[in-house]
PDB file of C-alpha atoms in Angstrom:
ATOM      1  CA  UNK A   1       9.127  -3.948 -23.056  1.00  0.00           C
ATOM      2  CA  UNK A   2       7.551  -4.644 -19.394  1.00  0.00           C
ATOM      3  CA  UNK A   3       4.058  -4.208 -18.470  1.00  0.00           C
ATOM      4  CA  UNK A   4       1.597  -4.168 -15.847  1.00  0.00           C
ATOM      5  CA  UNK A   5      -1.631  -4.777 -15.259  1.00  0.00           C
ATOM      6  CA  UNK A   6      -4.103  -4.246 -12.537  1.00  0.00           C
ATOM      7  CA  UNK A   7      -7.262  -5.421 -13.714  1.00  0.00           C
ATOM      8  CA  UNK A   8      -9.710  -3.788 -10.632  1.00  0.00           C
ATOM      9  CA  UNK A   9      -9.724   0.525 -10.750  1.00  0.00           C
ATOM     10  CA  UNK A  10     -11.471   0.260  -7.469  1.00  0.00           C
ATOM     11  CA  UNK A  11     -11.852  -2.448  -4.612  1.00  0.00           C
ATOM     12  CA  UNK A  12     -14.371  -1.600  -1.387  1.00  0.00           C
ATOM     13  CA  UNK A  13     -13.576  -3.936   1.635  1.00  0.00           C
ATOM     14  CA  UNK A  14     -15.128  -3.789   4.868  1.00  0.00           C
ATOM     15  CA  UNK A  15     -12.529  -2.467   7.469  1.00  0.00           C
ATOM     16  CA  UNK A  16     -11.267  -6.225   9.503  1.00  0.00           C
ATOM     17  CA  UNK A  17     -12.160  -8.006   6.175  1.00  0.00           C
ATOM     18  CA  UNK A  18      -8.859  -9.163   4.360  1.00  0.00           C
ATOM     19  CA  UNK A  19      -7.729  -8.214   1.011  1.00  0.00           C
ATOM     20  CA  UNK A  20      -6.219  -8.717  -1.989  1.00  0.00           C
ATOM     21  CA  UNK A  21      -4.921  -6.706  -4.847  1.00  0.00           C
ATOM     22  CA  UNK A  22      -4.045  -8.118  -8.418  1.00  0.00           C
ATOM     23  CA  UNK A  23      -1.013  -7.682 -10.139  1.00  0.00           C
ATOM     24  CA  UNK A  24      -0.065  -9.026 -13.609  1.00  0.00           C
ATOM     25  CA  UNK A  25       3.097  -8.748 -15.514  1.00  0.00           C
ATOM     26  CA  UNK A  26       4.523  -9.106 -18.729  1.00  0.00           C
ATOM     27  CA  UNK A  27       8.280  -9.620 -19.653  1.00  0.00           C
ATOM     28  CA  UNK A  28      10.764 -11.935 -20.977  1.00  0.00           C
ATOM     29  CA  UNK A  29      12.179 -13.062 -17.349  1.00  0.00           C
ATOM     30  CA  UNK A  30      11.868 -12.472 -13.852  1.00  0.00           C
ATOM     31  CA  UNK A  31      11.618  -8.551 -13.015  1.00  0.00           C
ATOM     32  CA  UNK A  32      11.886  -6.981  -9.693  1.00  0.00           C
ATOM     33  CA  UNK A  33       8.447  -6.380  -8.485  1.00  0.00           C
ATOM     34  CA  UNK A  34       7.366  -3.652  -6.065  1.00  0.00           C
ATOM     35  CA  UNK A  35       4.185  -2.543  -4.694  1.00  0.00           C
ATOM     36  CA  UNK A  36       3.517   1.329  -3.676  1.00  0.00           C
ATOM     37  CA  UNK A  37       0.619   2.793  -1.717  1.00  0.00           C
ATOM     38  CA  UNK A  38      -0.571   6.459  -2.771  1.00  0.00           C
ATOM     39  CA  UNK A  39      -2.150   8.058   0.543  1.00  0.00           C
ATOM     40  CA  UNK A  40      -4.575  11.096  -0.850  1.00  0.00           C
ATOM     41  CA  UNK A  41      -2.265  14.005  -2.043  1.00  0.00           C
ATOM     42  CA  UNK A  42       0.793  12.487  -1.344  1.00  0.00           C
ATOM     43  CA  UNK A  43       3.166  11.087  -2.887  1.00  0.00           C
ATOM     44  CA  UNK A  44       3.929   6.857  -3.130  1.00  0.00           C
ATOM     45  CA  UNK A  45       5.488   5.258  -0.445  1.00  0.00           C
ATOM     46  CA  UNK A  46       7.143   1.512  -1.123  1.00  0.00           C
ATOM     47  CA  UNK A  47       5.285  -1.391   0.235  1.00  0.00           C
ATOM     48  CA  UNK A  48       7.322  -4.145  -0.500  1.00  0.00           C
ATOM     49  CA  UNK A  49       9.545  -5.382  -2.896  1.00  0.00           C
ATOM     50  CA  UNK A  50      10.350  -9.027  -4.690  1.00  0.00           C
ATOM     51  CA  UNK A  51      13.707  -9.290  -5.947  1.00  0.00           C
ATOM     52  CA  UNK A  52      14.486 -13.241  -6.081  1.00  0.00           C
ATOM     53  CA  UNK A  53      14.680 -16.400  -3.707  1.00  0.00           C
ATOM     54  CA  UNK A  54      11.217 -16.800  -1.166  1.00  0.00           C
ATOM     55  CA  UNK A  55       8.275 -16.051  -3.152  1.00  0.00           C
ATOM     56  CA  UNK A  56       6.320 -14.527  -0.196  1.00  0.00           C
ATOM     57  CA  UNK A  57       7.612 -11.152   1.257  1.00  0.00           C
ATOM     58  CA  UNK A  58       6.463  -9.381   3.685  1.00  0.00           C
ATOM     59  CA  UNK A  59       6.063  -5.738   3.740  1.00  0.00           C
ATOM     60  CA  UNK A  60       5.078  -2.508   5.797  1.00  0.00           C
ATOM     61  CA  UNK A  61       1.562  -2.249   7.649  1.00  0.00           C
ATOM     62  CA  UNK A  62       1.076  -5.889   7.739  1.00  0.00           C
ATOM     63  CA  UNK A  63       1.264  -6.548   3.832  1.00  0.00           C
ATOM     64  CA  UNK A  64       2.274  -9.603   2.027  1.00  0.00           C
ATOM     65  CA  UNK A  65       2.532 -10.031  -1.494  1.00  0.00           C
ATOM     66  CA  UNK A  66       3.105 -13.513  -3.426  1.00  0.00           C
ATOM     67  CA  UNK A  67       5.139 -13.826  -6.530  1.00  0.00           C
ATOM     68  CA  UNK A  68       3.691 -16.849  -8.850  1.00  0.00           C
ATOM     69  CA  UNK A  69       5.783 -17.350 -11.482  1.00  0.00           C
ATOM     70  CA  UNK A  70       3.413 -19.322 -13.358  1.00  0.00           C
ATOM     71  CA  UNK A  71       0.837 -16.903 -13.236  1.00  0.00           C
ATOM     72  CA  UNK A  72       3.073 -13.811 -14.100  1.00  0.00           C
ATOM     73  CA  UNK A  73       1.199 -12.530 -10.925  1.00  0.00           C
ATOM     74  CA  UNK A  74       2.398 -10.458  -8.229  1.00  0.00           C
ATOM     75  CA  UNK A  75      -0.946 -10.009  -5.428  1.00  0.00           C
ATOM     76  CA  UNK A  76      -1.124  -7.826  -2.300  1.00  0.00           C
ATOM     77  CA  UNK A  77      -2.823  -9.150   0.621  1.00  0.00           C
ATOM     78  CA  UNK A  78      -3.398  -7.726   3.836  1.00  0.00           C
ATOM     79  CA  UNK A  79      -5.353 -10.581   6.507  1.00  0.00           C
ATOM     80  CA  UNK A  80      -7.704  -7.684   8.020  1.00  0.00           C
ATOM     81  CA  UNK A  81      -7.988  -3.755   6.737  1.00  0.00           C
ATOM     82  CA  UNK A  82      -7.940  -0.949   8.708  1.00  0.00           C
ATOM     83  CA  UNK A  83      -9.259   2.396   7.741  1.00  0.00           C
ATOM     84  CA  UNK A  84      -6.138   4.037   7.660  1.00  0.00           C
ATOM     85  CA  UNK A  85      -5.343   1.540   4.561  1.00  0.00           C
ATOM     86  CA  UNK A  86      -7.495   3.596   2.493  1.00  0.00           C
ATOM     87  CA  UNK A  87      -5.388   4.731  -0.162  1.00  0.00           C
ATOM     88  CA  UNK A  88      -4.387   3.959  -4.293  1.00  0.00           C
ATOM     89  CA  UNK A  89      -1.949   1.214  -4.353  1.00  0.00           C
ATOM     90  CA  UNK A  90      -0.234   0.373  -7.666  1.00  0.00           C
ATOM     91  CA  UNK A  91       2.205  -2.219  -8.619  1.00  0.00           C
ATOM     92  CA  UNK A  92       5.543  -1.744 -10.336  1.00  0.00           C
ATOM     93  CA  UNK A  93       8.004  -3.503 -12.073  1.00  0.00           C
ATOM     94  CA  UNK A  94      11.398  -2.973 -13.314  1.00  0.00           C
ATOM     95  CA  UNK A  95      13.966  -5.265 -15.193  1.00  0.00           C
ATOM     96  CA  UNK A  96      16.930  -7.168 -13.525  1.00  0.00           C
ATOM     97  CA  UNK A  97      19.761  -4.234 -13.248  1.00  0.00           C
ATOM     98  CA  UNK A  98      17.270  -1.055 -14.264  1.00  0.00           C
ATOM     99  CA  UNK A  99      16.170   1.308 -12.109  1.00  0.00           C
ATOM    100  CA  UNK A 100      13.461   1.713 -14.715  1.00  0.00           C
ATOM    101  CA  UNK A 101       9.968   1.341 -12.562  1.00  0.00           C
ATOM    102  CA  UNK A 102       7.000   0.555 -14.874  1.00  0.00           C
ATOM    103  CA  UNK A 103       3.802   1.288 -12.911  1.00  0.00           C
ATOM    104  CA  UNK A 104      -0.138  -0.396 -13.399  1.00  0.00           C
ATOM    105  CA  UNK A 105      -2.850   1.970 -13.644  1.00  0.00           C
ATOM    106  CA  UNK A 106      -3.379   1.817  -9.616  1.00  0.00           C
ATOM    107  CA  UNK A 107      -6.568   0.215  -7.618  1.00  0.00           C
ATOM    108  CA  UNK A 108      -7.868   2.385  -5.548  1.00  0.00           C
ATOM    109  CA  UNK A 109      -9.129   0.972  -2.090  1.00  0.00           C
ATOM    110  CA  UNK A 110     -12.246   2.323  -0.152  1.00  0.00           C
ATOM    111  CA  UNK A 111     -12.395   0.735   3.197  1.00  0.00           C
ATOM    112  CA  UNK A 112     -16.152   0.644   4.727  1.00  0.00           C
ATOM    113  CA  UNK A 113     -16.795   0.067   8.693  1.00  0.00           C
TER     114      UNK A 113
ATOM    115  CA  UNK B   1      16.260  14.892   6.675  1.00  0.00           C
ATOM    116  CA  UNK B   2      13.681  16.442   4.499  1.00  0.00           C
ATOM    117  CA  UNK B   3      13.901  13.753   1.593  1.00  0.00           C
ATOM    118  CA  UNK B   4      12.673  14.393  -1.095  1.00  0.00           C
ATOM    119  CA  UNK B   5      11.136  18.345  -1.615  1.00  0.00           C
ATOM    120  CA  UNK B   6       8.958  19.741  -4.227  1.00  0.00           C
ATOM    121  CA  UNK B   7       8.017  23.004  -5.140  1.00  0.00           C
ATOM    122  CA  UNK B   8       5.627  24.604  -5.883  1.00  0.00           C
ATOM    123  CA  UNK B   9       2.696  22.205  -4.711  1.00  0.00           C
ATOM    124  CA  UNK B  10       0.160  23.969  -6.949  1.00  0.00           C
ATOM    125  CA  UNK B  11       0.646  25.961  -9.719  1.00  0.00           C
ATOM    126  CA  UNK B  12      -1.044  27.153 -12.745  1.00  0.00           C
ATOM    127  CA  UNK B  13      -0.178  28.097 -16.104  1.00  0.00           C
ATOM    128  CA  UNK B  14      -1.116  29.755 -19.744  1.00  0.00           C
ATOM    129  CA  UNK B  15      -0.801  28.128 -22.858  1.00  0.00           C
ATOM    130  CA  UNK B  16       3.016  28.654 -23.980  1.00  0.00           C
ATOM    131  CA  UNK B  17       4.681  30.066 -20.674  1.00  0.00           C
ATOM    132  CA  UNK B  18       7.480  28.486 -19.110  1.00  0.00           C
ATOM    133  CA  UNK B  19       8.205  27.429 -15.733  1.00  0.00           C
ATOM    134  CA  UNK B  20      10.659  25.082 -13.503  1.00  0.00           C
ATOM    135  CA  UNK B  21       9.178  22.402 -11.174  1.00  0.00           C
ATOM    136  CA  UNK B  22      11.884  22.259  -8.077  1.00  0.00           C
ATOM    137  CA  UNK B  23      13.085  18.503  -6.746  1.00  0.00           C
ATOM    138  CA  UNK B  24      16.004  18.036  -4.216  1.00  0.00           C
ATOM    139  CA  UNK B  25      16.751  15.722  -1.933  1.00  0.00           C
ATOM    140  CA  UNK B  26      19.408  15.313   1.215  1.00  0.00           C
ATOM    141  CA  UNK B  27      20.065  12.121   0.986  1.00  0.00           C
ATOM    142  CA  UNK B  28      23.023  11.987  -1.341  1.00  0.00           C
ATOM    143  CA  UNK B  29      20.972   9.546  -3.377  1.00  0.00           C
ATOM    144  CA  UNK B  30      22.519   8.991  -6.773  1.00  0.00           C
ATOM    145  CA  UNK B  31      19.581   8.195  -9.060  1.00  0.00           C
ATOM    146  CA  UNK B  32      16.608  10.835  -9.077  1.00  0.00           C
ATOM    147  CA  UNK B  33      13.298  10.522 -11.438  1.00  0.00           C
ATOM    148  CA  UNK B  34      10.175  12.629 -12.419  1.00  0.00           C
ATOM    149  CA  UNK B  35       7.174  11.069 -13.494  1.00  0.00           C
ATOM    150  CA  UNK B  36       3.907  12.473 -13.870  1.00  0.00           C
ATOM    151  CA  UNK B  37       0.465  10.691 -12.685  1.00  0.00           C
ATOM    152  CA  UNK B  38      -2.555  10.953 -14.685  1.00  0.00           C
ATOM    153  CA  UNK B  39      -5.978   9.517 -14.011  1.00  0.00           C
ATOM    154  CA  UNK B  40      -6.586   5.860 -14.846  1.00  0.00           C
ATOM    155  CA  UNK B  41      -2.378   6.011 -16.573  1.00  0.00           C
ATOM    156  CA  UNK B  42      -0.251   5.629 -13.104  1.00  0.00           C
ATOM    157  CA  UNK B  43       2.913   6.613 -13.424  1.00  0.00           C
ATOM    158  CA  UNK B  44       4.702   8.032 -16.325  1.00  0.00           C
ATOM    159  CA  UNK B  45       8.864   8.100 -16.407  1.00  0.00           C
ATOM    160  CA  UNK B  46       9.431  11.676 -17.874  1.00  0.00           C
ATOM    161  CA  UNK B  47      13.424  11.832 -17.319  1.00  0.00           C
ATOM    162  CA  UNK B  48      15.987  10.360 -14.902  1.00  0.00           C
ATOM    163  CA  UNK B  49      19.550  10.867 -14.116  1.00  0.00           C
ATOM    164  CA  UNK B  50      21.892   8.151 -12.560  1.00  0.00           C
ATOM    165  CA  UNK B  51      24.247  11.129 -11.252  1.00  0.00           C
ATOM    166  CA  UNK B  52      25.482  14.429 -11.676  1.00  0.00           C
ATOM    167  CA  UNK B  53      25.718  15.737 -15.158  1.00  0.00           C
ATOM    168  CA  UNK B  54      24.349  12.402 -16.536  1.00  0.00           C
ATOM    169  CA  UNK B  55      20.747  12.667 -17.765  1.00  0.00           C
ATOM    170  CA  UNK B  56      18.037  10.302 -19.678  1.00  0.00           C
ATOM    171  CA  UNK B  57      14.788  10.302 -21.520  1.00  0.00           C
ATOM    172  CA  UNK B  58      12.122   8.161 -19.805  1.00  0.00           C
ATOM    173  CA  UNK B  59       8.617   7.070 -21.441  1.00  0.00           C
ATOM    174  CA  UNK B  60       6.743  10.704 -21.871  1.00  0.00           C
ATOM    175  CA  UNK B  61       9.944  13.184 -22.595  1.00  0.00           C
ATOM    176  CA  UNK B  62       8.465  15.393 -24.829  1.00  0.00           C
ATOM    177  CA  UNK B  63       7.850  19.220 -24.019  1.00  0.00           C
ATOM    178  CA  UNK B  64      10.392  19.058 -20.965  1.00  0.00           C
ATOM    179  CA  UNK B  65      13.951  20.061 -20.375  1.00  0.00           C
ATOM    180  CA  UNK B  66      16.060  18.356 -17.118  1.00  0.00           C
ATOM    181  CA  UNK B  67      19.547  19.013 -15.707  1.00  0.00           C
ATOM    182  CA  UNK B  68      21.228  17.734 -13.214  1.00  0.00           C
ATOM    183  CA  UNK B  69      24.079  20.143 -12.011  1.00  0.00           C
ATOM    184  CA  UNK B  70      24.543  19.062  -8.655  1.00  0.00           C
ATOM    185  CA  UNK B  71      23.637  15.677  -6.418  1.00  0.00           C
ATOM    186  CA  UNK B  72      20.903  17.358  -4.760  1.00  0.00           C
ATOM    187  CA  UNK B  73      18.826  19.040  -7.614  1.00  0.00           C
ATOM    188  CA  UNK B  74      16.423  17.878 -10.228  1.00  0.00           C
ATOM    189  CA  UNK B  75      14.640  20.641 -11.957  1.00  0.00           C
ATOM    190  CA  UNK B  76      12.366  19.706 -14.654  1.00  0.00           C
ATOM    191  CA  UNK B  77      11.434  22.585 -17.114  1.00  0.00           C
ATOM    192  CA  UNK B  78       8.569  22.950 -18.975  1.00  0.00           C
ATOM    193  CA  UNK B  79      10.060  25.341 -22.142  1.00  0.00           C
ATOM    194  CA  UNK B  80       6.000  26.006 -23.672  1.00  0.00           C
ATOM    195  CA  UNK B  81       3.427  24.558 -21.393  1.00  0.00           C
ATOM    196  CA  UNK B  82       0.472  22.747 -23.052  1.00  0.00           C
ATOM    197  CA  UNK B  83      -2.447  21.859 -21.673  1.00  0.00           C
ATOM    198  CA  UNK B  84      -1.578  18.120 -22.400  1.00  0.00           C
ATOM    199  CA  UNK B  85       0.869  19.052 -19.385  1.00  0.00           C
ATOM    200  CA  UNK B  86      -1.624  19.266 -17.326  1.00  0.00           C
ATOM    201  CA  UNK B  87      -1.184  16.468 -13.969  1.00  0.00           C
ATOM    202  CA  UNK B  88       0.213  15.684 -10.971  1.00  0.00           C
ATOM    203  CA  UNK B  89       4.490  15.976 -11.524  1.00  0.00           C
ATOM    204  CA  UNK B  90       6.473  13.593  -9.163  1.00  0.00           C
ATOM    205  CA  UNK B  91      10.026  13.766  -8.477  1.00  0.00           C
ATOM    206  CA  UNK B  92      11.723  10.632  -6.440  1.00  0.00           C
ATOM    207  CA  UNK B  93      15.627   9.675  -5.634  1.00  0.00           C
ATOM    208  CA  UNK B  94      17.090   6.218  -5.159  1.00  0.00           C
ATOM    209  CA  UNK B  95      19.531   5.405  -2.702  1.00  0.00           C
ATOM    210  CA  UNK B  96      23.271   4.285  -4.124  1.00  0.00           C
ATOM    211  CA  UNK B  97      23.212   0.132  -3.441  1.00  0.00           C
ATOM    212  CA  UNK B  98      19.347   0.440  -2.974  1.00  0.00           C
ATOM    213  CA  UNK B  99      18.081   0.307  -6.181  1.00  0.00           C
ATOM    214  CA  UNK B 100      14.702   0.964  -7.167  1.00  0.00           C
ATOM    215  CA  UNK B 101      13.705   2.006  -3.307  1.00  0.00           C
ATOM    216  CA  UNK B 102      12.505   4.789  -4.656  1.00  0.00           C
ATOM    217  CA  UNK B 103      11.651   7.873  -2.542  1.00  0.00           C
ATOM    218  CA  UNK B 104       8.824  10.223  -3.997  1.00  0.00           C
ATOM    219  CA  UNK B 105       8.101  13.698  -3.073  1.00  0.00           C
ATOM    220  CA  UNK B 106       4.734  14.994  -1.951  1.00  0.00           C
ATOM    221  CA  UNK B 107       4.277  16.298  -6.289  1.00  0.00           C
ATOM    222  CA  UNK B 108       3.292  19.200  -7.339  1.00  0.00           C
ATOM    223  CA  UNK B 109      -0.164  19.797  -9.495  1.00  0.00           C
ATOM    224  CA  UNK B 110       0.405  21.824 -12.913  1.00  0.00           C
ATOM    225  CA  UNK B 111      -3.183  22.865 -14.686  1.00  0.00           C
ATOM    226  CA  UNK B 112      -2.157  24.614 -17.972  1.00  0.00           C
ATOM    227  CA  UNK B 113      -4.886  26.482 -18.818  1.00  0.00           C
TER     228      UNK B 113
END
């Protein structure tokens, strides 16, 4: 079965510094990877999403994240934070033809000015 | 469109009652989830359904009931609350060809008491 790890519960950055988010999978072959953000009391709106070809996608609100194979990783990164990016973000992964979403444990980001 | 709507946002229960958390969506999306979100777990898959009258057991099933009588509904029922119930409840849809966009609704937090 697929897993996911997110090895940091909570990440301050100072709002302009940039920012990334670890992601680690586990499974047999090449999932489709996904990254949502968790706004307080609301509910998870999708990022971004990595099905196959270009290993860099690009997502909403100026996110990128960067699929290395080798690594099993799957990393958010935003170049400079704004407040408003405040929020739990939490990776996701499903196998090739399952709607199936496993989710990390979240990181929760606290933006500082 | 609304999306995706949940009711009730809040609600609270005793040990052993029974109650129906509302999802529907106006999307004609195909595929509709819960999940349920507990601190420092993510996301749990409770129960899906690819379609009208077709239902499926996620990762946590036990304890609830779902059906899936028309496109736009998802109730999930909770037949004997226990306070291991207790967390934030999730519903999301899917649109048909889009798979694993998911759409979540704004949840709904259950305290069994």
């Amino acid at each position: 079965a697929q897993s996911v790890t997110q090895p940091d519960i909570h990440i301050t950055v100072s709002e302009g510094a940039s920012l990334e988010l670890r992601c680690n999978y586990s499974y047999g072959a090449t999932p489709y990877l996904f990254w949502y953000v968790q706004s307080p009391g609301q509910g998870l709106q999708l990022l971004l999403k990595y099905f196959s070809g270009d290993t860099l996608v690009q997502g909403i609100k100026g996110f990128e994240a960067e699929f290395k194979r080798s690594q099993s990783s799957f990393n958010l990164r935003k170049p400079s934070v704004h407040w408003s990016d405040a929020a739990e973000y939490f990776c996701a992964v499903a196998p090739f033809g399952n709607e199936k979403l496993t989710f990390g444990t979240g990181t929760r980001l606290t933006i500082i000015p | 469109n609304a999306g995706v709507t949940q009711t009730p946002k809040f609600q609270v229960l005793k040990t052993g009652q029974s109650m129906t958390l509302q999802c529907a969506q106006d999307m004609n999306h195909e595929y509709m989830s819960w999940y349920r979100q507990d601190p420092g777990m993510g996301l749990r898959l409770i129960h899906y359904s690819v379609g009208a009258g077709i239902t499926d057991q996620g990762e946590v099933p036990n304890g609830y009931n779902v059906s899936r009588s028309t496109t736009e509904d998802f109730p999930l029922r909770l037949l004997s609350a226990a306070p291991s119930q207790t967390s934030v409840y999730f519903c999301a849809s899917t649109p048909t060809g889009r798979n694993y966009e998911q759409y979540f609704g704004p949840g709904t937090r259950l305290t069994v008491t």
